[in-house]
Amino acid sequence: MLKLMKYEFRKTMFSKMILLVITAVAELAYLAGVFLKWENCMGLGIGGLAMCGIIGIFYIGVESLIVFQKDLNTKQSYMLFLTPRNSYQILGAKILENGISIFITGAFFAVLAAVDFSIGILYIGGLKEFLDVVAQAARFISIEIQIEPGQMLLFFVSMLTSWLMMIVIGNLAIVLSATVFAGKKFSGIVSFLLYMVITWGAANVLSLISEPLSGDMVYLFVIAGALVILTAMYLLTGWIMERKLSV
């Protein structure tokens, strides 16, 4: 399993390196703005870092779906399916690698944000003045920043878990397109519509189980529900691959 995960990581390493380089540029812009008290530059840095975090996490998930689709429909990873590993192991390695990448990336940007926030407070004369400068920088780049205490970690984890759930549902749609709907007219469209329906249903289930709750329990139940749904989707996808997939 570890070898399969290492193989999956290598296939997406280049895009992760690009994300890291762009993040470094945005971080330098932010630090230059802080140390030089250059609000416009700091605003660009904050905006760049926010975009890197949001788009980066989004792209890591989308890229995994693109790679999986190529694995099934091209000769890109033909040898992968000739290894002494069953479909559950191959699919599980892909999901685990992607999940780990998403959560590490999320943690990286969360820690970076905390460090940058601390640097801002240290070098811009106190919390209130720093927040005032951030607000001015936010207006410069036309975004609104709200800093709220509490529940941020659980909210963050619930968002990442929900995104991973959507990716696993995407894996199911790709496998259905390559197996059950293979060779049929509009198979791609049907698979996409099925993905949208399942995602909509999963989102509604998570909404229903969390609606009566409040506080931290909302996020805890969303996380637990998303994990249950993605596990069910993984098992179903692996089952279809075992019985229907021909590469």
PDB file of C-alpha atoms in Angstrom:
ATOM      1  CA  MET A   1       0.000   0.000   0.000  1.00  0.00           C
ATOM      2  CA  LEU A   2       2.807   2.420   0.875  1.00  0.00           C
ATOM      3  CA  LYS A   3       4.490   1.771  -2.475  1.00  0.00           C
ATOM      4  CA  LEU A   4       1.215   2.469  -4.273  1.00  0.00           C
ATOM      5  CA  MET A   5       0.767   5.708  -2.321  1.00  0.00           C
ATOM      6  CA  LYS A   6       4.342   6.735  -3.120  1.00  0.00           C
ATOM      7  CA  TYR A   7       3.660   6.082  -6.799  1.00  0.00           C
ATOM      8  CA  GLU A   8       0.504   8.219  -6.666  1.00  0.00           C
ATOM      9  CA  PHE A   9       2.369  11.038  -4.940  1.00  0.00           C
ATOM     10  CA  ARG A  10       5.039  11.084  -7.644  1.00  0.00           C
ATOM     11  CA  LYS A  11       2.410  11.535 -10.340  1.00  0.00           C
ATOM     12  CA  THR A  12       1.151  14.751  -8.737  1.00  0.00           C
ATOM     13  CA  MET A  13       4.393  16.061  -7.245  1.00  0.00           C
ATOM     14  CA  PHE A  14       5.066  18.588 -10.035  1.00  0.00           C
ATOM     15  CA  SER A  15       1.827  20.513  -9.470  1.00  0.00           C
ATOM     16  CA  LYS A  16       2.470  20.551  -5.719  1.00  0.00           C
ATOM     17  CA  MET A  17       5.906  22.064  -6.337  1.00  0.00           C
ATOM     18  CA  ILE A  18       4.354  24.781  -8.521  1.00  0.00           C
ATOM     19  CA  LEU A  19       1.867  25.559  -5.739  1.00  0.00           C
ATOM     20  CA  LEU A  20       4.729  25.807  -3.259  1.00  0.00           C
ATOM     21  CA  VAL A  21       6.670  28.226  -5.477  1.00  0.00           C
ATOM     22  CA  ILE A  22       3.638  30.491  -6.007  1.00  0.00           C
ATOM     23  CA  THR A  23       2.949  30.411  -2.265  1.00  0.00           C
ATOM     24  CA  ALA A  24       6.544  31.444  -1.571  1.00  0.00           C
ATOM     25  CA  VAL A  25       6.171  34.438  -3.889  1.00  0.00           C
ATOM     26  CA  ALA A  26       2.935  35.508  -2.167  1.00  0.00           C
ATOM     27  CA  GLU A  27       4.566  35.046   1.242  1.00  0.00           C
ATOM     28  CA  LEU A  28       7.489  37.260   0.241  1.00  0.00           C
ATOM     29  CA  ALA A  29       5.038  39.929  -0.899  1.00  0.00           C
ATOM     30  CA  TYR A  30       3.226  39.746   2.439  1.00  0.00           C
ATOM     31  CA  LEU A  31       6.427  39.923   4.484  1.00  0.00           C
ATOM     32  CA  ALA A  32       7.704  42.847   2.409  1.00  0.00           C
ATOM     33  CA  GLY A  33       4.427  44.636   3.058  1.00  0.00           C
ATOM     34  CA  VAL A  34       4.651  43.989   6.799  1.00  0.00           C
ATOM     35  CA  PHE A  35       8.293  44.935   7.296  1.00  0.00           C
ATOM     36  CA  LEU A  36       8.112  47.968   4.996  1.00  0.00           C
ATOM     37  CA  LYS A  37       4.568  48.885   6.142  1.00  0.00           C
ATOM     38  CA  TRP A  38       3.542  48.858   2.498  1.00  0.00           C
ATOM     39  CA  GLU A  39      -0.188  48.199   2.634  1.00  0.00           C
ATOM     40  CA  ASN A  40      -0.761  47.510  -1.049  1.00  0.00           C
ATOM     41  CA  CYS A  41       2.003  44.914  -1.162  1.00  0.00           C
ATOM     42  CA  MET A  42       0.728  43.287   2.026  1.00  0.00           C
ATOM     43  CA  GLY A  43      -2.774  43.187   0.548  1.00  0.00           C
ATOM     44  CA  LEU A  44      -1.496  41.452  -2.555  1.00  0.00           C
ATOM     45  CA  GLY A  45       0.393  38.975  -0.372  1.00  0.00           C
ATOM     46  CA  ILE A  46      -2.683  38.201   1.739  1.00  0.00           C
ATOM     47  CA  GLY A  47      -4.827  37.798  -1.369  1.00  0.00           C
ATOM     48  CA  GLY A  48      -2.216  35.610  -3.034  1.00  0.00           C
ATOM     49  CA  LEU A  49      -1.856  33.364   0.008  1.00  0.00           C
ATOM     50  CA  ALA A  50      -5.634  33.041   0.357  1.00  0.00           C
ATOM     51  CA  MET A  51      -5.978  32.110  -3.308  1.00  0.00           C
ATOM     52  CA  CYS A  52      -3.114  29.621  -3.079  1.00  0.00           C
ATOM     53  CA  GLY A  53      -4.762  27.935  -0.127  1.00  0.00           C
ATOM     54  CA  ILE A  54      -8.257  27.761  -1.612  1.00  0.00           C
ATOM     55  CA  ILE A  55      -7.348  26.999  -5.225  1.00  0.00           C
ATOM     56  CA  GLY A  56      -4.463  24.726  -4.179  1.00  0.00           C
ATOM     57  CA  ILE A  57      -6.666  22.466  -2.040  1.00  0.00           C
ATOM     58  CA  PHE A  58      -9.340  22.472  -4.749  1.00  0.00           C
ATOM     59  CA  TYR A  59      -6.861  21.588  -7.499  1.00  0.00           C
ATOM     60  CA  ILE A  60      -5.239  18.758  -5.522  1.00  0.00           C
ATOM     61  CA  GLY A  61      -8.609  17.046  -5.429  1.00  0.00           C
ATOM     62  CA  VAL A  62      -9.464  17.741  -9.067  1.00  0.00           C
ATOM     63  CA  GLU A  63      -6.036  16.574 -10.226  1.00  0.00           C
ATOM     64  CA  SER A  64      -6.538  13.240  -8.484  1.00  0.00           C
ATOM     65  CA  LEU A  65      -9.728  12.731 -10.490  1.00  0.00           C
ATOM     66  CA  ILE A  66      -7.953  13.663 -13.732  1.00  0.00           C
ATOM     67  CA  VAL A  67      -5.144  11.196 -12.981  1.00  0.00           C
ATOM     68  CA  PHE A  68      -7.629   8.455 -12.070  1.00  0.00           C
ATOM     69  CA  GLN A  69      -9.568   9.018 -15.283  1.00  0.00           C
ATOM     70  CA  LYS A  70      -6.361   8.734 -17.323  1.00  0.00           C
ATOM     71  CA  ASP A  71      -5.370   5.590 -15.425  1.00  0.00           C
ATOM     72  CA  LEU A  72      -8.592   3.918 -16.470  1.00  0.00           C
ATOM     73  CA  ASN A  73      -8.915   5.182 -20.039  1.00  0.00           C
ATOM     74  CA  THR A  74      -5.328   5.402 -21.309  1.00  0.00           C
ATOM     75  CA  LYS A  75      -2.156   3.346 -21.077  1.00  0.00           C
ATOM     76  CA  GLN A  76      -0.653   5.862 -18.647  1.00  0.00           C
ATOM     77  CA  SER A  77      -0.747   3.416 -15.709  1.00  0.00           C
ATOM     78  CA  TYR A  78      -1.347   0.120 -17.464  1.00  0.00           C
ATOM     79  CA  MET A  79       1.261  -1.622 -15.307  1.00  0.00           C
ATOM     80  CA  LEU A  80      -0.474  -0.400 -12.141  1.00  0.00           C
ATOM     81  CA  PHE A  81      -3.351  -2.784 -12.723  1.00  0.00           C
ATOM     82  CA  LEU A  82      -0.957  -5.663 -13.430  1.00  0.00           C
ATOM     83  CA  THR A  83       0.567  -5.465  -9.950  1.00  0.00           C
ATOM     84  CA  PRO A  84      -0.498  -8.089  -7.372  1.00  0.00           C
ATOM     85  CA  ARG A  85      -2.953  -5.645  -5.805  1.00  0.00           C
ATOM     86  CA  ASN A  86      -6.717  -5.756  -5.924  1.00  0.00           C
ATOM     87  CA  SER A  87      -8.930  -2.850  -6.910  1.00  0.00           C
ATOM     88  CA  TYR A  88      -9.670  -1.937  -3.292  1.00  0.00           C
ATOM     89  CA  GLN A  89      -5.950  -1.517  -2.582  1.00  0.00           C
ATOM     90  CA  ILE A  90      -5.280   0.506  -5.743  1.00  0.00           C
ATOM     91  CA  LEU A  91      -8.279   2.764  -5.172  1.00  0.00           C
ATOM     92  CA  GLY A  92      -7.551   2.987  -1.448  1.00  0.00           C
ATOM     93  CA  ALA A  93      -3.983   4.125  -2.116  1.00  0.00           C
ATOM     94  CA  LYS A  94      -5.270   6.861  -4.414  1.00  0.00           C
ATOM     95  CA  ILE A  95      -7.825   8.078  -1.860  1.00  0.00           C
ATOM     96  CA  LEU A  96      -5.383   7.930   1.050  1.00  0.00           C
ATOM     97  CA  GLU A  97      -2.674   9.804  -0.851  1.00  0.00           C
ATOM     98  CA  ASN A  98      -5.142  12.442  -1.936  1.00  0.00           C
ATOM     99  CA  GLY A  99      -6.642  12.756   1.532  1.00  0.00           C
ATOM    100  CA  ILE A 100      -3.223  13.080   3.140  1.00  0.00           C
ATOM    101  CA  SER A 101      -2.182  15.661   0.540  1.00  0.00           C
ATOM    102  CA  ILE A 102      -5.349  17.698   1.109  1.00  0.00           C
ATOM    103  CA  PHE A 103      -5.037  17.682   4.900  1.00  0.00           C
ATOM    104  CA  ILE A 104      -1.293  18.390   4.892  1.00  0.00           C
ATOM    105  CA  THR A 105      -1.851  21.269   2.476  1.00  0.00           C
ATOM    106  CA  GLY A 106      -4.683  22.576   4.625  1.00  0.00           C
ATOM    107  CA  ALA A 107      -2.571  22.299   7.788  1.00  0.00           C
ATOM    108  CA  PHE A 108       0.349  23.999   6.034  1.00  0.00           C
ATOM    109  CA  PHE A 109      -1.723  27.017   5.072  1.00  0.00           C
ATOM    110  CA  ALA A 110      -3.373  27.145   8.504  1.00  0.00           C
ATOM    111  CA  VAL A 111       0.029  27.189  10.249  1.00  0.00           C
ATOM    112  CA  LEU A 112       1.362  29.699   7.736  1.00  0.00           C
ATOM    113  CA  ALA A 113      -1.631  31.949   8.400  1.00  0.00           C
ATOM    114  CA  ALA A 114      -1.028  31.734  12.168  1.00  0.00           C
ATOM    115  CA  VAL A 115       2.662  32.560  11.743  1.00  0.00           C
ATOM    116  CA  ASP A 116       1.937  35.466   9.403  1.00  0.00           C
ATOM    117  CA  PHE A 117      -0.717  36.762  11.791  1.00  0.00           C
ATOM    118  CA  SER A 118       1.798  36.670  14.656  1.00  0.00           C
ATOM    119  CA  ILE A 119       4.418  38.439  12.562  1.00  0.00           C
ATOM    120  CA  GLY A 120       1.890  41.102  11.658  1.00  0.00           C
ATOM    121  CA  ILE A 121       1.016  41.721  15.313  1.00  0.00           C
ATOM    122  CA  LEU A 122       4.682  41.834  16.301  1.00  0.00           C
ATOM    123  CA  TYR A 123       5.806  44.296  13.640  1.00  0.00           C
ATOM    124  CA  ILE A 124       2.716  46.497  13.284  1.00  0.00           C
ATOM    125  CA  GLY A 125       2.271  47.814  16.815  1.00  0.00           C
ATOM    126  CA  GLY A 126      -0.413  45.651  18.378  1.00  0.00           C
ATOM    127  CA  LEU A 127      -3.453  43.648  17.407  1.00  0.00           C
ATOM    128  CA  LYS A 128      -5.882  46.515  16.766  1.00  0.00           C
ATOM    129  CA  GLU A 129      -3.537  48.404  14.478  1.00  0.00           C
ATOM    130  CA  PHE A 130      -2.643  45.204  12.636  1.00  0.00           C
ATOM    131  CA  LEU A 131      -6.309  44.339  12.058  1.00  0.00           C
ATOM    132  CA  ASP A 132      -6.930  47.883  10.827  1.00  0.00           C
ATOM    133  CA  VAL A 133      -4.090  47.523   8.329  1.00  0.00           C
ATOM    134  CA  VAL A 134      -5.394  44.104   7.233  1.00  0.00           C
ATOM    135  CA  ALA A 135      -8.857  45.597   6.716  1.00  0.00           C
ATOM    136  CA  GLN A 136      -7.371  48.369   4.587  1.00  0.00           C
ATOM    137  CA  ALA A 137      -5.365  45.837   2.589  1.00  0.00           C
ATOM    138  CA  ALA A 138      -8.494  43.731   2.135  1.00  0.00           C
ATOM    139  CA  ARG A 139     -10.356  46.704   0.715  1.00  0.00           C
ATOM    140  CA  PHE A 140      -7.462  47.252  -1.675  1.00  0.00           C
ATOM    141  CA  ILE A 141      -7.810  43.771  -3.146  1.00  0.00           C
ATOM    142  CA  SER A 142     -11.627  43.860  -2.936  1.00  0.00           C
ATOM    143  CA  ILE A 143     -12.126  41.011  -0.480  1.00  0.00           C
ATOM    144  CA  GLU A 144     -13.732  40.891   2.936  1.00  0.00           C
ATOM    145  CA  ILE A 145     -11.838  39.302   5.824  1.00  0.00           C
ATOM    146  CA  GLN A 146     -13.635  38.227   8.978  1.00  0.00           C
ATOM    147  CA  ILE A 147     -11.608  36.984  11.911  1.00  0.00           C
ATOM    148  CA  GLU A 148     -13.823  35.052  14.338  1.00  0.00           C
ATOM    149  CA  PRO A 149     -12.682  33.140  17.424  1.00  0.00           C
ATOM    150  CA  GLY A 150     -13.575  29.532  18.211  1.00  0.00           C
ATOM    151  CA  GLN A 151     -14.770  26.573  16.131  1.00  0.00           C
ATOM    152  CA  MET A 152     -12.392  27.496  13.311  1.00  0.00           C
ATOM    153  CA  LEU A 153     -10.426  24.233  13.486  1.00  0.00           C
ATOM    154  CA  LEU A 154     -13.502  22.008  13.399  1.00  0.00           C
ATOM    155  CA  PHE A 155     -15.003  24.094  10.606  1.00  0.00           C
ATOM    156  CA  PHE A 156     -11.756  23.804   8.645  1.00  0.00           C
ATOM    157  CA  VAL A 157     -11.547  20.018   9.116  1.00  0.00           C
ATOM    158  CA  SER A 158     -15.215  19.584   8.186  1.00  0.00           C
ATOM    159  CA  MET A 159     -14.657  21.499   4.938  1.00  0.00           C
ATOM    160  CA  LEU A 160     -11.632  19.378   4.018  1.00  0.00           C
ATOM    161  CA  THR A 161     -13.454  16.142   4.871  1.00  0.00           C
ATOM    162  CA  SER A 162     -16.485  17.181   2.819  1.00  0.00           C
ATOM    163  CA  TRP A 163     -14.218  17.998  -0.134  1.00  0.00           C
ATOM    164  CA  LEU A 164     -12.549  14.578   0.132  1.00  0.00           C
ATOM    165  CA  MET A 165     -16.015  12.993   0.174  1.00  0.00           C
ATOM    166  CA  MET A 166     -16.868  14.793  -3.070  1.00  0.00           C
ATOM    167  CA  ILE A 167     -13.640  13.509  -4.637  1.00  0.00           C
ATOM    168  CA  VAL A 168     -14.450   9.909  -3.687  1.00  0.00           C
ATOM    169  CA  ILE A 169     -17.910  10.344  -5.223  1.00  0.00           C
ATOM    170  CA  GLY A 170     -16.099  11.614  -8.325  1.00  0.00           C
ATOM    171  CA  ASN A 171     -14.061   8.385  -8.385  1.00  0.00           C
ATOM    172  CA  LEU A 172     -17.322   6.435  -8.448  1.00  0.00           C
ATOM    173  CA  ALA A 173     -18.590   8.493 -11.399  1.00  0.00           C
ATOM    174  CA  ILE A 174     -15.350   7.909 -13.312  1.00  0.00           C
ATOM    175  CA  VAL A 175     -15.490   4.150 -12.711  1.00  0.00           C
ATOM    176  CA  LEU A 176     -19.136   4.015 -13.803  1.00  0.00           C
ATOM    177  CA  SER A 177     -18.207   5.850 -17.019  1.00  0.00           C
ATOM    178  CA  ALA A 178     -15.396   3.354 -17.681  1.00  0.00           C
ATOM    179  CA  THR A 179     -17.432   0.232 -16.821  1.00  0.00           C
ATOM    180  CA  VAL A 180     -21.230   0.271 -16.605  1.00  0.00           C
ATOM    181  CA  PHE A 181     -21.654   3.075 -19.175  1.00  0.00           C
ATOM    182  CA  ALA A 182     -18.585   2.246 -21.287  1.00  0.00           C
ATOM    183  CA  GLY A 183     -19.216   2.536 -25.022  1.00  0.00           C
ATOM    184  CA  LYS A 184     -22.693   3.967 -24.507  1.00  0.00           C
ATOM    185  CA  LYS A 185     -23.830   7.267 -25.948  1.00  0.00           C
ATOM    186  CA  PHE A 186     -23.524  10.235 -23.593  1.00  0.00           C
ATOM    187  CA  SER A 187     -21.808   8.051 -20.979  1.00  0.00           C
ATOM    188  CA  GLY A 188     -19.702  10.979 -19.748  1.00  0.00           C
ATOM    189  CA  ILE A 189     -22.738  13.228 -19.357  1.00  0.00           C
ATOM    190  CA  VAL A 190     -24.706  10.516 -17.564  1.00  0.00           C
ATOM    191  CA  SER A 191     -21.808   9.871 -15.180  1.00  0.00           C
ATOM    192  CA  PHE A 192     -21.458  13.588 -14.467  1.00  0.00           C
ATOM    193  CA  LEU A 193     -25.182  13.946 -13.784  1.00  0.00           C
ATOM    194  CA  LEU A 194     -25.018  10.932 -11.487  1.00  0.00           C
ATOM    195  CA  TYR A 195     -22.102  12.554  -9.680  1.00  0.00           C
ATOM    196  CA  MET A 196     -24.127  15.729  -9.206  1.00  0.00           C
ATOM    197  CA  VAL A 197     -27.135  13.792  -7.894  1.00  0.00           C
ATOM    198  CA  ILE A 198     -25.073  11.747  -5.421  1.00  0.00           C
ATOM    199  CA  THR A 199     -23.187  14.844  -4.254  1.00  0.00           C
ATOM    200  CA  TRP A 200     -26.464  16.718  -3.824  1.00  0.00           C
ATOM    201  CA  GLY A 201     -27.912  13.803  -1.867  1.00  0.00           C
ATOM    202  CA  ALA A 202     -24.816  13.535   0.346  1.00  0.00           C
ATOM    203  CA  ALA A 203     -24.873  17.285   1.029  1.00  0.00           C
ATOM    204  CA  ASN A 204     -28.527  17.085   2.022  1.00  0.00           C
ATOM    205  CA  VAL A 205     -27.845  14.142   4.338  1.00  0.00           C
ATOM    206  CA  LEU A 206     -25.063  16.081   6.056  1.00  0.00           C
ATOM    207  CA  SER A 207     -27.353  19.093   6.337  1.00  0.00           C
ATOM    208  CA  LEU A 208     -30.160  17.027   7.871  1.00  0.00           C
ATOM    209  CA  ILE A 209     -27.996  15.337  10.490  1.00  0.00           C
ATOM    210  CA  SER A 210     -26.388  18.613  11.540  1.00  0.00           C
ATOM    211  CA  GLU A 211     -29.457  20.882  11.386  1.00  0.00           C
ATOM    212  CA  PRO A 212     -30.809  20.109  14.890  1.00  0.00           C
ATOM    213  CA  LEU A 213     -27.358  20.564  16.421  1.00  0.00           C
ATOM    214  CA  SER A 214     -25.388  23.610  17.447  1.00  0.00           C
ATOM    215  CA  GLY A 215     -21.852  24.612  18.307  1.00  0.00           C
ATOM    216  CA  ASP A 216     -19.046  22.105  17.896  1.00  0.00           C
ATOM    217  CA  MET A 217     -21.474  19.205  17.470  1.00  0.00           C
ATOM    218  CA  VAL A 218     -22.481  20.498  14.036  1.00  0.00           C
ATOM    219  CA  TYR A 219     -18.960  20.150  12.683  1.00  0.00           C
ATOM    220  CA  LEU A 220     -18.316  16.852  14.473  1.00  0.00           C
ATOM    221  CA  PHE A 221     -21.412  15.284  12.915  1.00  0.00           C
ATOM    222  CA  VAL A 222     -20.567  16.689   9.474  1.00  0.00           C
ATOM    223  CA  ILE A 223     -17.068  15.195   9.721  1.00  0.00           C
ATOM    224  CA  ALA A 224     -18.431  11.819  10.899  1.00  0.00           C
ATOM    225  CA  GLY A 225     -21.170  11.797   8.254  1.00  0.00           C
ATOM    226  CA  ALA A 226     -18.766  12.688   5.451  1.00  0.00           C
ATOM    227  CA  LEU A 227     -16.406   9.896   6.542  1.00  0.00           C
ATOM    228  CA  VAL A 228     -19.258   7.356   6.545  1.00  0.00           C
ATOM    229  CA  ILE A 229     -20.440   8.448   3.082  1.00  0.00           C
ATOM    230  CA  LEU A 230     -16.957   8.461   1.532  1.00  0.00           C
ATOM    231  CA  THR A 231     -16.278   5.009   3.011  1.00  0.00           C
ATOM    232  CA  ALA A 232     -19.503   3.684   1.462  1.00  0.00           C
ATOM    233  CA  MET A 233     -18.601   5.277  -1.902  1.00  0.00           C
ATOM    234  CA  TYR A 234     -15.100   3.765  -1.716  1.00  0.00           C
ATOM    235  CA  LEU A 235     -16.463   0.270  -1.055  1.00  0.00           C
ATOM    236  CA  LEU A 236     -19.014   0.578  -3.865  1.00  0.00           C
ATOM    237  CA  THR A 237     -16.413   1.891  -6.320  1.00  0.00           C
ATOM    238  CA  GLY A 238     -13.958  -0.877  -5.388  1.00  0.00           C
ATOM    239  CA  TRP A 239     -16.694  -3.488  -5.814  1.00  0.00           C
ATOM    240  CA  ILE A 240     -17.537  -2.213  -9.302  1.00  0.00           C
ATOM    241  CA  MET A 241     -13.852  -2.124 -10.266  1.00  0.00           C
ATOM    242  CA  GLU A 242     -13.355  -5.710  -9.105  1.00  0.00           C
ATOM    243  CA  ARG A 243     -16.255  -7.039 -11.175  1.00  0.00           C
ATOM    244  CA  LYS A 244     -16.571  -4.759 -14.160  1.00  0.00           C
ATOM    245  CA  LEU A 245     -13.233  -3.069 -14.868  1.00  0.00           C
ATOM    246  CA  SER A 246     -11.196  -4.240 -17.833  1.00  0.00           C
ATOM    247  CA  VAL A 247      -7.898  -2.398 -18.564  1.00  0.00           C
TER     248      VAL A 247
END
